[in-house]
Amino acid sequence: MSSPPFLAPRDDLRALEGYHSPQVDVAVRLNTNESPYPPPPAFLDEWIAALRDVRYHRYPDRAARQLRTALGARLAQPPQRIFCANGSNEVLQTLLLTYGGQGRAAAMFEPTYALHAHISRITGTSVVEGERGSDFVVDPDAAAALIARERPAVTFLCSPNNPTGTVEPRATVEALVDRVAGQGGLLVVDEAYGEFADWSAVELVDESRPLAVVRTYSKVWSMAAVRLGFCVAPEWMVAELEKVVLPYHLSAPTQLAGTLALAHNDEMDDRVARLRSERERVAAALAAVERVTPYPSGANFVLFRFDGDGHELWEALLARGVLVRDFSRWPRLAECLRVTIGTPEENDAFLAALCEVVTEVQG
Ligand SMILES: *Cc1c(COP(=O)(O)O)cnc(C)c1O
């Protein structure tokens, strides 16, 4: 029996695949770069108490004034330079709906966060792929040449880069923003893991640069389930994004969560410090494992290459109750796996399982 001729999706979406990151139920889940710690209990108490006072029969504050003011204070930026949305993915989508689209291109440096290309295509923006070097660092001259040749409307730079952990130096970001400015483009620095790195492009944001720095509550702030992200960008850019995003897209509970969480800065900074020191411990331990080579990371995860069949290694870890992210069949990431930094106990469980299985999996 053939199915009735239902309407097919847009022609340019036919070849698109969905976002795949298997959510398997195992003891040690180190595959999606979330925080291993739940939010601070005091924050949850304050949030739940505040939820009682929301006027639910009214729309939320469209301008998210309290949240943007609190974020501005934390980041030493005026609230007018902050745009909030339901996860940084919605920020990326809004940037592309505003500045991408038919007849325009977005450039990115592979291997990088798959959603940059995916959301570009969904918004009808064509994709231009630049290449990272063998150490996964972006070569500023090659990047400048690509931008000069392709003239992308939007250029993405993910730093620290997912999935490699690579942090770009300030000089590269400055050079790229000057380059895109020279030809009417826009630079988007995705700093989903910015808190784990040694410097942030937020300090470069001002009215004279076409630069947006995107951040999220999903990782450091232990709030992946809340769905809240934002970007810091010039006021003129934020004003355009506000025109494009759906009105009242950010619910009152979300706005409250984002505002109240910022009062727990000290606890969050403490978690960042703990995860950074665990990252260094895990990276050093990985470097000591035979046939395993970790890459330097400024994020809350470590990418490593296996001298053998990476997918078999991933399966062997899973069989021992440890889920990491399998990049072994990705272009440019052959035999690579990525492990999220968890609690010290989770990291120990991962390292113990890895030491056991590396000898079993053939080269
Ligand atoms: C996790 C991640 C995000 C976060 O997406 P949210 O929608 O904020 O949860 C954005 N960019 C990169 C590079 C990421 O790894």
Short mmCIF file of C-alpha atoms and ligand atoms in Angstrom, two decimals:
data_model
loop_
_atom_site.label_atom_id
_atom_site.label_comp_id
_atom_site.label_asym_id
_atom_site.label_seq_id
_atom_site.Cartn_x
_atom_site.Cartn_y
_atom_site.Cartn_z
CA MET A 1 0.00 0.00 0.00
CA SER A 2 1.49 3.33 -0.95
CA SER A 3 1.13 6.31 1.34
CA PRO A 4 -1.00 9.24 0.23
CA PRO A 5 0.93 12.08 -1.42
CA PHE A 6 1.49 14.24 1.64
CA LEU A 7 3.34 17.49 1.17
CA ALA A 8 7.12 16.99 1.12
CA PRO A 9 9.42 19.32 3.09
CA ARG A 10 11.18 22.19 1.30
CA ASP A 11 13.45 20.96 -1.52
CA ASP A 12 16.55 22.34 0.18
CA LEU A 13 15.78 20.36 3.36
CA ARG A 14 15.38 16.90 1.79
CA ALA A 15 19.02 15.87 2.22
CA LEU A 16 19.18 17.09 5.81
CA GLU A 17 19.66 14.67 8.69
CA GLY A 18 18.50 15.37 12.24
CA TYR A 19 20.81 15.99 15.18
CA HIS A 20 22.13 12.69 16.54
CA SER A 21 23.58 12.21 19.98
CA PRO A 22 22.29 8.96 21.43
CA GLN A 23 20.77 9.31 24.92
CA VAL A 24 21.55 5.87 26.35
CA ASP A 25 20.74 5.06 29.97
CA VAL A 26 24.03 3.99 31.56
CA ALA A 27 25.79 4.49 34.88
CA VAL A 28 28.43 6.94 33.62
CA ARG A 29 27.17 9.45 31.03
CA LEU A 30 30.03 11.53 29.68
CA ASN A 31 28.76 12.26 26.18
CA THR A 32 26.96 15.62 26.03
CA ASN A 33 29.20 18.06 27.93
CA GLU A 34 26.64 18.91 30.58
CA SER A 35 27.66 19.75 34.13
CA PRO A 36 27.95 16.64 36.32
CA TYR A 37 26.52 18.66 39.22
CA PRO A 38 22.87 19.64 39.67
CA PRO A 39 22.20 23.34 40.31
CA PRO A 40 22.91 24.62 43.86
CA PRO A 41 20.00 23.68 46.19
CA ALA A 42 19.74 27.27 47.46
CA PHE A 43 19.18 28.45 43.88
CA LEU A 44 16.43 25.86 43.34
CA ASP A 45 14.68 26.94 46.56
CA GLU A 46 14.78 30.61 45.51
CA TRP A 47 13.55 29.84 42.01
CA ILE A 48 10.67 27.66 43.17
CA ALA A 49 9.63 30.29 45.71
CA ALA A 50 9.72 33.01 43.03
CA LEU A 51 7.62 30.89 40.65
CA ARG A 52 4.66 31.30 43.01
CA ASP A 53 4.59 35.05 42.42
CA VAL A 54 4.61 34.98 38.62
CA ARG A 55 1.47 36.45 37.05
CA TYR A 56 0.83 33.50 34.76
CA HIS A 57 -2.19 35.00 33.04
CA ARG A 58 0.04 37.75 31.59
CA TYR A 59 2.75 37.48 28.95
CA PRO A 60 6.31 37.59 30.28
CA ASP A 61 8.51 40.69 29.98
CA ARG A 62 9.33 40.74 26.29
CA ALA A 63 12.54 42.64 26.87
CA ALA A 64 13.71 40.32 29.69
CA ARG A 65 14.94 43.44 31.50
CA GLN A 66 15.83 41.91 34.87
CA LEU A 67 17.72 39.04 33.29
CA ARG A 68 19.65 41.25 30.88
CA THR A 69 20.50 43.71 33.64
CA ALA A 70 21.81 40.91 35.85
CA LEU A 71 23.83 39.40 32.98
CA GLY A 72 25.18 42.81 32.04
CA ALA A 73 26.39 43.34 35.59
CA ARG A 74 28.16 39.98 35.56
CA LEU A 75 29.81 40.60 32.19
CA ALA A 76 30.56 44.32 32.57
CA GLN A 77 28.38 45.14 29.54
CA PRO A 78 25.24 47.28 29.22
CA PRO A 79 21.96 45.28 29.13
CA GLN A 80 21.25 46.69 25.65
CA ARG A 81 24.12 44.54 24.37
CA ILE A 82 22.57 41.29 25.60
CA PHE A 83 20.10 39.12 23.69
CA CYS A 84 18.60 36.08 25.45
CA ALA A 85 16.87 33.03 23.97
CA ASN A 86 15.87 29.43 24.68
CA GLY A 87 19.34 27.94 24.63
CA SER A 88 22.24 29.27 22.63
CA ASN A 89 20.96 27.22 19.70
CA GLU A 90 18.01 29.61 19.49
CA VAL A 91 20.46 32.51 19.61
CA LEU A 92 22.36 30.97 16.67
CA GLN A 93 19.10 30.42 14.80
CA THR A 94 18.03 34.02 15.37
CA LEU A 95 21.41 35.31 14.17
CA LEU A 96 21.04 33.24 11.00
CA LEU A 97 17.40 34.21 10.43
CA THR A 98 18.49 37.85 10.72
CA TYR A 99 21.79 37.85 8.85
CA GLY A 100 21.76 34.63 6.77
CA GLY A 101 19.10 33.27 4.43
CA GLN A 102 18.69 32.97 0.66
CA GLY A 103 21.67 34.15 -1.36
CA ARG A 104 23.90 34.45 1.72
CA ALA A 105 26.57 32.14 3.11
CA ALA A 106 27.87 31.14 6.53
CA ALA A 107 31.49 30.04 6.98
CA MET A 108 32.82 27.69 9.65
CA PHE A 109 36.06 25.88 10.35
CA GLU A 110 35.78 22.10 10.45
CA PRO A 111 35.75 19.99 12.45
CA THR A 112 33.43 22.03 14.64
CA TYR A 113 29.98 22.13 16.26
CA ALA A 114 27.65 20.43 13.77
CA LEU A 115 24.73 22.74 14.56
CA HIS A 116 26.43 25.75 12.95
CA ALA A 117 26.12 24.09 9.52
CA HIS A 118 22.78 22.47 10.35
CA ILE A 119 21.00 25.66 11.46
CA SER A 120 22.55 27.50 8.52
CA ARG A 121 20.95 25.05 6.09
CA ILE A 122 17.59 25.14 7.88
CA THR A 123 17.54 28.92 7.49
CA GLY A 124 18.38 28.66 3.77
CA THR A 125 21.93 29.93 4.32
CA SER A 126 24.55 28.19 2.19
CA VAL A 127 27.51 26.64 4.00
CA VAL A 128 31.19 27.34 3.34
CA GLU A 129 33.61 24.97 5.04
CA GLY A 130 37.06 26.12 6.07
CA GLU A 131 39.62 23.67 7.42
CA ARG A 132 41.46 23.64 10.72
CA GLY A 133 45.09 22.55 10.81
CA SER A 134 46.26 19.16 12.07
CA ASP A 135 46.34 20.56 15.63
CA PHE A 136 42.76 21.86 15.10
CA VAL A 137 43.83 25.51 15.47
CA VAL A 138 42.39 27.95 12.89
CA ASP A 139 45.13 29.42 10.70
CA PRO A 140 44.25 33.15 10.58
CA ASP A 141 45.77 33.65 7.11
CA ALA A 142 43.91 30.71 5.58
CA ALA A 143 40.72 31.90 7.30
CA ALA A 144 41.20 35.44 5.97
CA ALA A 145 41.72 34.08 2.45
CA LEU A 146 38.53 32.00 2.71
CA ILE A 147 36.54 35.02 3.90
CA ALA A 148 37.96 37.20 1.11
CA ARG A 149 37.08 34.57 -1.50
CA GLU A 150 33.62 33.46 -0.31
CA ARG A 151 32.44 36.70 1.30
CA PRO A 152 30.23 34.94 3.87
CA ALA A 153 27.59 37.03 5.61
CA VAL A 154 28.22 35.15 8.86
CA THR A 155 31.49 33.56 9.99
CA PHE A 156 31.39 31.16 12.94
CA LEU A 157 34.32 30.60 15.23
CA CYS A 158 33.75 28.10 18.04
CA SER A 159 36.24 28.71 20.86
CA PRO A 160 36.77 26.60 22.89
CA ASN A 161 35.89 24.48 19.89
CA ASN A 162 33.45 21.59 20.21
CA PRO A 163 34.50 18.74 19.78
CA THR A 164 38.24 19.43 19.80
CA GLY A 165 38.59 21.72 22.86
CA THR A 166 40.84 24.13 20.92
CA VAL A 167 40.96 27.73 22.19
CA GLU A 168 41.76 30.40 19.59
CA PRO A 169 44.13 33.18 20.60
CA ARG A 170 42.81 36.70 20.96
CA ALA A 171 44.89 37.79 17.94
CA THR A 172 42.95 35.40 15.68
CA VAL A 173 39.57 36.70 16.83
CA GLU A 174 40.72 40.30 16.37
CA ALA A 175 42.09 39.56 12.90
CA LEU A 176 38.91 37.77 11.81
CA VAL A 177 36.54 40.42 13.11
CA ASP A 178 38.57 43.09 11.26
CA ARG A 179 38.49 40.98 8.12
CA VAL A 180 34.71 40.37 8.15
CA ALA A 181 34.08 44.02 9.06
CA GLY A 182 36.04 45.04 5.96
CA GLN A 183 33.54 43.29 3.73
CA GLY A 184 30.25 43.79 5.51
CA GLY A 185 30.15 40.44 7.31
CA LEU A 186 29.57 39.36 10.88
CA LEU A 187 31.71 37.22 13.23
CA VAL A 188 29.94 34.91 15.69
CA VAL A 189 32.19 33.47 18.40
CA ASP A 190 30.46 30.50 20.05
CA GLU A 191 31.69 30.44 23.64
CA ALA A 192 29.43 27.72 25.00
CA TYR A 193 32.49 26.61 26.98
CA GLY A 194 33.94 30.10 27.46
CA GLU A 195 34.00 29.92 31.25
CA PHE A 196 36.49 27.05 31.11
CA ALA A 197 39.01 28.95 28.96
CA ASP A 198 41.66 31.51 29.88
CA TRP A 199 40.20 34.44 27.97
CA SER A 200 36.86 35.53 26.49
CA ALA A 201 35.95 37.47 23.36
CA VAL A 202 33.20 39.20 25.38
CA GLU A 203 35.83 41.83 26.20
CA LEU A 204 36.10 42.68 22.48
CA VAL A 205 32.39 43.48 22.05
CA ASP A 206 31.67 47.15 21.39
CA GLU A 207 29.55 49.24 19.02
CA SER A 208 32.28 49.45 16.38
CA ARG A 209 32.72 45.71 15.75
CA PRO A 210 30.33 43.31 13.96
CA LEU A 211 30.94 40.68 16.65
CA ALA A 212 28.49 38.50 18.60
CA VAL A 213 29.74 36.26 21.41
CA VAL A 214 27.34 33.43 22.22
CA ARG A 215 27.08 31.82 25.65
CA THR A 216 24.83 29.34 27.41
CA TYR A 217 23.49 28.30 30.81
CA SER A 218 23.55 24.68 29.65
CA LYS A 219 27.10 23.80 30.61
CA VAL A 220 28.70 25.69 33.53
CA TRP A 221 25.40 26.78 35.02
CA SER A 222 24.02 23.23 35.31
CA MET A 223 20.82 24.29 33.57
CA ALA A 224 20.72 22.34 30.32
CA ALA A 225 17.08 21.38 31.02
CA VAL A 226 15.98 25.01 31.47
CA ARG A 227 17.05 26.03 27.91
CA LEU A 228 18.67 29.45 28.25
CA GLY A 229 21.45 31.06 26.26
CA PHE A 230 22.42 34.56 25.21
CA CYS A 231 24.79 36.59 23.14
CA VAL A 232 26.75 39.73 23.85
CA ALA A 233 26.71 41.94 20.76
CA PRO A 234 26.54 45.63 19.78
CA GLU A 235 23.29 47.37 20.58
CA TRP A 236 22.43 47.82 16.89
CA MET A 237 22.71 44.07 16.33
CA VAL A 238 20.62 43.15 19.39
CA ALA A 239 17.90 45.51 18.14
CA GLU A 240 17.76 43.58 14.83
CA LEU A 241 17.65 40.20 16.59
CA GLU A 242 14.74 41.39 18.74
CA LYS A 243 12.75 42.15 15.58
CA VAL A 244 13.23 38.64 14.23
CA VAL A 245 12.74 36.41 17.26
CA LEU A 246 9.17 35.42 18.14
CA PRO A 247 7.52 37.75 20.63
CA TYR A 248 7.39 36.46 24.22
CA HIS A 249 9.64 33.53 23.32
CA LEU A 250 11.35 33.53 26.72
CA SER A 251 9.04 32.26 29.44
CA ALA A 252 8.79 33.95 32.84
CA PRO A 253 10.18 30.85 34.65
CA THR A 254 13.18 30.81 32.30
CA GLN A 255 13.87 34.51 32.85
CA LEU A 256 13.65 34.04 36.61
CA ALA A 257 15.97 31.05 36.58
CA GLY A 258 18.58 32.96 34.62
CA THR A 259 18.40 35.98 36.91
CA LEU A 260 18.42 34.11 40.21
CA ALA A 261 21.23 31.77 39.17
CA LEU A 262 23.59 34.73 38.80
CA ALA A 263 23.45 35.33 42.55
CA HIS A 264 25.34 32.03 42.90
CA ASN A 265 28.40 33.14 40.98
CA ASP A 266 30.85 32.03 43.63
CA GLU A 267 29.57 28.47 43.66
CA MET A 268 29.65 28.37 39.87
CA ASP A 269 33.19 29.73 39.73
CA ASP A 270 34.15 27.03 42.21
CA ARG A 271 32.68 24.33 39.96
CA VAL A 272 34.52 25.70 36.97
CA ALA A 273 37.77 25.52 38.94
CA ARG A 274 37.04 21.92 39.98
CA LEU A 275 36.17 20.84 36.43
CA ARG A 276 39.25 22.54 35.02
CA SER A 277 41.52 20.74 37.45
CA GLU A 278 39.76 17.43 36.72
CA ARG A 279 40.21 18.11 33.01
CA GLU A 280 43.96 18.45 33.49
CA ARG A 281 44.03 15.27 35.56
CA VAL A 282 42.04 13.29 32.95
CA ALA A 283 44.15 14.66 30.08
CA ALA A 284 47.37 13.67 31.84
CA ALA A 285 45.99 10.20 32.57
CA LEU A 286 44.89 9.79 28.94
CA ALA A 287 48.35 10.79 27.71
CA ALA A 288 49.76 7.93 29.78
CA VAL A 289 47.47 5.31 28.20
CA GLU A 290 49.05 3.30 25.42
CA ARG A 291 47.73 4.06 21.88
CA VAL A 292 45.72 7.04 23.16
CA THR A 293 46.55 10.69 22.30
CA PRO A 294 44.54 13.50 23.93
CA TYR A 295 44.28 16.98 22.37
CA PRO A 296 44.76 20.14 24.48
CA SER A 297 41.39 21.39 25.75
CA GLY A 298 40.11 24.66 27.18
CA ALA A 299 36.61 23.22 27.72
CA ASN A 300 34.90 20.68 30.01
CA PHE A 301 35.74 17.75 27.75
CA VAL A 302 38.77 16.13 26.15
CA LEU A 303 39.02 14.75 22.62
CA PHE A 304 41.39 11.85 22.13
CA ARG A 305 42.54 9.76 19.20
CA PHE A 306 42.91 6.00 19.42
CA ASP A 307 45.51 4.11 17.48
CA GLY A 308 43.03 1.36 16.59
CA ASP A 309 39.31 1.06 15.84
CA GLY A 310 37.71 3.98 17.67
CA HIS A 311 34.17 2.73 17.23
CA GLU A 312 35.06 -0.63 18.77
CA LEU A 313 36.69 1.21 21.66
CA TRP A 314 33.48 3.24 22.12
CA GLU A 315 31.39 0.05 22.16
CA ALA A 316 33.72 -1.63 24.63
CA LEU A 317 33.43 1.37 26.97
CA LEU A 318 29.64 1.32 26.64
CA ALA A 319 29.60 -2.38 27.51
CA ARG A 320 31.30 -1.34 30.78
CA GLY A 321 28.64 1.28 31.49
CA VAL A 322 30.62 4.31 30.28
CA LEU A 323 29.06 6.45 27.52
CA VAL A 324 31.35 8.89 25.70
CA ARG A 325 30.79 10.59 22.32
CA ASP A 326 31.83 8.67 19.25
CA PHE A 327 33.42 10.80 16.51
CA SER A 328 35.41 7.90 15.07
CA ARG A 329 33.62 7.93 11.71
CA TRP A 330 33.49 11.71 11.29
CA PRO A 331 35.49 13.37 8.55
CA ARG A 332 38.78 14.72 10.00
CA LEU A 333 38.18 12.96 13.34
CA ALA A 334 38.96 9.35 12.41
CA GLU A 335 39.19 7.11 15.50
CA CYS A 336 38.50 10.05 17.86
CA LEU A 337 36.29 9.90 20.95
CA ARG A 338 35.30 12.80 23.22
CA VAL A 339 34.88 12.44 26.97
CA THR A 340 33.01 15.02 29.05
CA ILE A 341 34.62 15.83 32.39
CA GLY A 342 32.37 14.43 35.12
CA THR A 343 32.70 14.06 38.88
CA PRO A 344 36.06 12.68 40.07
CA GLU A 345 34.33 9.29 40.60
CA GLU A 346 32.91 9.27 37.05
CA ASN A 347 36.27 10.26 35.61
CA ASP A 348 37.95 7.45 37.56
CA ALA A 349 35.35 4.97 36.27
CA PHE A 350 36.00 6.13 32.71
CA LEU A 351 39.79 5.92 33.06
CA ALA A 352 39.62 2.47 34.68
CA ALA A 353 37.32 1.16 31.93
CA LEU A 354 39.53 2.66 29.25
CA CYS A 355 42.69 1.04 30.63
CA GLU A 356 40.87 -2.30 30.65
CA VAL A 357 39.52 -2.10 27.12
CA VAL A 358 42.43 -0.59 25.17
CA THR A 359 44.32 -3.86 25.32
CA GLU A 360 41.27 -5.79 24.06
CA VAL A 361 40.53 -3.68 21.00
CA GLN A 362 42.66 -4.49 17.99
CA GLY A 363 44.78 -1.96 16.15
C1 LIG B 1 26.41 22.69 23.99
C2 LIG B 1 26.70 23.71 22.97
C3 LIG B 1 25.82 24.75 22.76
C4 LIG B 1 24.67 24.87 23.71
O1 LIG B 1 23.46 24.80 23.19
P1 LIG B 1 22.23 25.21 24.12
O2 LIG B 1 21.18 25.37 23.11
O3 LIG B 1 22.59 26.48 24.83
O4 LIG B 1 22.02 24.09 25.09
C5 LIG B 1 26.11 25.74 21.84
N1 LIG B 1 27.26 25.70 21.15
C6 LIG B 1 28.15 24.71 21.34
C7 LIG B 1 29.44 24.72 20.61
C8 LIG B 1 27.88 23.69 22.24
O5 LIG B 1 28.74 22.69 22.39
#
